[in-house]
Short mmCIF file of C-alpha atoms in Angstrom, two decimals:
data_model
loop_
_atom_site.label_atom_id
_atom_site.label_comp_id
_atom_site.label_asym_id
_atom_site.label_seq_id
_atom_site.Cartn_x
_atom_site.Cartn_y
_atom_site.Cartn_z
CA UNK A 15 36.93 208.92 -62.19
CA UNK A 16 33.69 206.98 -61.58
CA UNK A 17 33.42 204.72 -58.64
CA UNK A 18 33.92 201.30 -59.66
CA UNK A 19 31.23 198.71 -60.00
CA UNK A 20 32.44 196.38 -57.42
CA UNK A 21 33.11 198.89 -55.21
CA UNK A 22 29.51 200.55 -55.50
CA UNK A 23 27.81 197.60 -55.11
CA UNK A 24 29.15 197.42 -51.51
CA UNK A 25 28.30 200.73 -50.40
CA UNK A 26 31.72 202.24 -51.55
CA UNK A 27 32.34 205.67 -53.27
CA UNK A 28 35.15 208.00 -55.00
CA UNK A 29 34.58 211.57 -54.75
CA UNK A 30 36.99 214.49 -55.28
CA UNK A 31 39.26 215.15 -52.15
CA UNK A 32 38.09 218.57 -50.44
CA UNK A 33 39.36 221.34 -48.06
CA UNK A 34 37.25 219.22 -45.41
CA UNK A 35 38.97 216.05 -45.75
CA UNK A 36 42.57 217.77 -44.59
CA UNK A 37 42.40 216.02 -41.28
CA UNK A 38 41.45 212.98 -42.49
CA UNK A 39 43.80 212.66 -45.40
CA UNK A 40 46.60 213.73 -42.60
CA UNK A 41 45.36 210.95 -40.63
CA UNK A 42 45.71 208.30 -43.13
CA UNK A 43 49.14 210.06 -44.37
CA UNK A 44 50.22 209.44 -40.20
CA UNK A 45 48.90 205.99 -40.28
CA UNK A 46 51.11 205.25 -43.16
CA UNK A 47 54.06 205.90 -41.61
CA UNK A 48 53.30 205.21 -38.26
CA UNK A 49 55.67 201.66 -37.64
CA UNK A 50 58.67 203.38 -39.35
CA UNK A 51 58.07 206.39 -37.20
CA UNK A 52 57.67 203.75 -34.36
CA UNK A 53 61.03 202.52 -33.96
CA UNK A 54 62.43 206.13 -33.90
CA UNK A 55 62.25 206.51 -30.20
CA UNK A 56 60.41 209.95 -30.79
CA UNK A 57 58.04 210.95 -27.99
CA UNK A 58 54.65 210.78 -29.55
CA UNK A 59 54.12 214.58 -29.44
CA UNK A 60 57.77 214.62 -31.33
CA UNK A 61 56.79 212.26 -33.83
CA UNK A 62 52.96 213.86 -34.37
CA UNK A 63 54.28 216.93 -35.31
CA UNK A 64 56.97 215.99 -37.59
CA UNK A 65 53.84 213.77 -39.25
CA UNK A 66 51.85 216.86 -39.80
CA UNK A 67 54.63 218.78 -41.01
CA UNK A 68 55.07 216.19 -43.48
CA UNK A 69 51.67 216.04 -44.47
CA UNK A 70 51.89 219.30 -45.12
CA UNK A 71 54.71 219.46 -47.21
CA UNK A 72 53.86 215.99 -49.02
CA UNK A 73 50.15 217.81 -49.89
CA UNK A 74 51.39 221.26 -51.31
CA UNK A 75 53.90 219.47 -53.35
CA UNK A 76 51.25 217.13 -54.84
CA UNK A 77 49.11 219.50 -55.42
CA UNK A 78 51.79 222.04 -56.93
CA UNK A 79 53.24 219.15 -59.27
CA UNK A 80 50.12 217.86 -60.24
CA UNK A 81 47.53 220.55 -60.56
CA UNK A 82 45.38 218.34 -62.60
CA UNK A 83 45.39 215.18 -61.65
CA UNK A 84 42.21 213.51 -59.69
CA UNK A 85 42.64 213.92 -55.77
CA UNK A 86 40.00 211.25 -54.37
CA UNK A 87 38.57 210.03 -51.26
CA UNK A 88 37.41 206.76 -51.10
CA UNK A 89 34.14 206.57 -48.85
CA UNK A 90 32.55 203.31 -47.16
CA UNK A 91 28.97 204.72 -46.73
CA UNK A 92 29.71 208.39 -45.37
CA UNK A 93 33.18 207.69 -43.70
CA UNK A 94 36.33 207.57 -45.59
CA UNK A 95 38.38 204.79 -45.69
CA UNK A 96 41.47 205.86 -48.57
CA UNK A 97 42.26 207.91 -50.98
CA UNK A 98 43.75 207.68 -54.88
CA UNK A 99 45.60 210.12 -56.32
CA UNK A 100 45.73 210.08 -60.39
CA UNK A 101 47.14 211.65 -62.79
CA UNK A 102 46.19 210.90 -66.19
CA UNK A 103 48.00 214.03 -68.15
CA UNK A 104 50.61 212.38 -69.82
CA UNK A 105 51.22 209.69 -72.31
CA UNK A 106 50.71 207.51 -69.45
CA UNK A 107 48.08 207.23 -66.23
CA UNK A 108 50.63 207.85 -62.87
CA UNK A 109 49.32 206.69 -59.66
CA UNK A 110 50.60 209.37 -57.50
CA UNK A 111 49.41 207.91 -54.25
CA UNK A 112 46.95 205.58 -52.82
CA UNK A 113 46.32 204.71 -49.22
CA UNK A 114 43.64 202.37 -47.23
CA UNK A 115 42.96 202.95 -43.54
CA UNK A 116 45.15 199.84 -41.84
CA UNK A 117 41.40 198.70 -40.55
CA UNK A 118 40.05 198.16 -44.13
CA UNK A 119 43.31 196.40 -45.44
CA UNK A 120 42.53 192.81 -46.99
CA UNK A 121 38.77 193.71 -48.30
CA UNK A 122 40.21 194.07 -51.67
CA UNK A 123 39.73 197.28 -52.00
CA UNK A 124 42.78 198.25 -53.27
CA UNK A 125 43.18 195.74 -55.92
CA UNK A 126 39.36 196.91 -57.26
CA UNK A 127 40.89 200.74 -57.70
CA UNK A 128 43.73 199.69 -59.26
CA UNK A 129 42.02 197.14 -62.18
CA UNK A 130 39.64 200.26 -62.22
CA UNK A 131 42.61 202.41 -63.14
CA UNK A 132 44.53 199.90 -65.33
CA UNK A 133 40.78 199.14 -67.16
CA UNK A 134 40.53 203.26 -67.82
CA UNK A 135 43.64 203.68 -69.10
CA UNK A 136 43.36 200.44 -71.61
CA UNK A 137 40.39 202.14 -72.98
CA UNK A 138 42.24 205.18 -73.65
CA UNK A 139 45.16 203.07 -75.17
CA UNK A 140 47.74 204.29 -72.34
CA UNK A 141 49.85 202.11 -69.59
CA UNK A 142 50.15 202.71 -65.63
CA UNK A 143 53.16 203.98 -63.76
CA UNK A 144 53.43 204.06 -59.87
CA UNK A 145 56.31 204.35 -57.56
CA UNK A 146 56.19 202.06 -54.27
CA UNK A 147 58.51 202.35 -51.66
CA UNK A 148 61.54 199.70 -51.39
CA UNK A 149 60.24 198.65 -47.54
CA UNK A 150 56.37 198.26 -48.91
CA UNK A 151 56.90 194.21 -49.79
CA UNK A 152 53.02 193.76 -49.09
CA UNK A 153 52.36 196.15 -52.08
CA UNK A 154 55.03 195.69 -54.09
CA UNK A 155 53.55 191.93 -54.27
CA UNK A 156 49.96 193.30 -54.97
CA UNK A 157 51.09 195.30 -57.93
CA UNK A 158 53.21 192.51 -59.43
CA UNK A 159 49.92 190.52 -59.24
CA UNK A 160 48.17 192.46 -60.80
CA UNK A 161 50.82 192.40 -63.82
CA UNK A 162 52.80 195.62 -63.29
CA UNK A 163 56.47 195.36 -63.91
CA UNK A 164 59.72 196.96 -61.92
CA UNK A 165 61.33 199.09 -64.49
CA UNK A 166 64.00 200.55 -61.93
CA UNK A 167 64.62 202.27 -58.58
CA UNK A 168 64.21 205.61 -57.62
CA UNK A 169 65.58 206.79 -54.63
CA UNK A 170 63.84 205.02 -51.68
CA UNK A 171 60.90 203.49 -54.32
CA UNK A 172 60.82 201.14 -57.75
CA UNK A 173 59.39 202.56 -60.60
CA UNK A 174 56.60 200.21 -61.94
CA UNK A 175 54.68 200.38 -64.72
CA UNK A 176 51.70 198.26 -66.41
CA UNK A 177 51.42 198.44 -69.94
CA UNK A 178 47.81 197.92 -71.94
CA UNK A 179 47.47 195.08 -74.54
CA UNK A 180 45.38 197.66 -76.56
CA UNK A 181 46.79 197.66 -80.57
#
């Protein structure tokens, strides 16, 4: 997937994900969870390891269940900042993951990758599915501005999906 206009314009890039960005992709994965994790009562050396542990097993499985979707790091110059994770294999684009380094949160960065994926999947005549999880209110609010419906729950996420106006 290209980088999107927007994005490029201020110094932003998408590249394919590679063995070198492990420890910053498990970074981001511990930042995610870090305020859930926070009210455990862990010790930190506790909590770090079950983070990387889940990393771990969170990666493989992505990678196993989705061998060909689009693993991407989202750069701000040279330093990464997120990642996306898309799969566009079936009838339908999936947004398997995407993250934004807590620092970077309100830029609009988000909102730019995800018009940029619901604009590439119009042209292709297919609609969007995610999954966020039930606690995420600040991004199940983004999505549902940006015109993606709830179609059910899942577990500990709603299912979403965005459907193209393309006839």
């Amino acid at each position: 997937m290209q980088t999107p206009s927007a994005l490029q314009q201020n110094g932003y890039v998408l590249r394919h994900a590679g063995a070198e960005d492990i420890p910053f992709l498990r970074h981001l994965y511990a930042q995610t969870r870090s305020a859930e994790l926070a009210a455990s009562g862990w010790p930190q050396a506790l909590r770090e390891r079950f983070l990387a542990d889940q990393f771990a097993l969170q990666h493989t499985h992505y990678v196993r269940q989705f061998a060909d979707a689009e693993f991407l790091v989202l750069l701000e110059e040279t330093r990464a900042v997120g990642r996306l994770y898309l799969d566009r294999q079936g009838p339908d684009f999936l947004i398997i993951d995407i993250a934004l380094l807590d620092e970077i949160h309100g830029r609009g960065l988000g909102s730019a990758l995800i018009i940029h994926v619901q604009q590439t999947a119009a042209r292709a005549g297919c609609g969007v599915r995610l999954h966020v999880d039930l606690r995420n209110e600040a991004a199940y609010r983004l999505y549902l501005r940006l015109g993606f419906r709830e179609t059910g729950i899942e577990g500990a996420h709603r299912a979403m999906r965005w459907d193209t106006d393309v006839s």
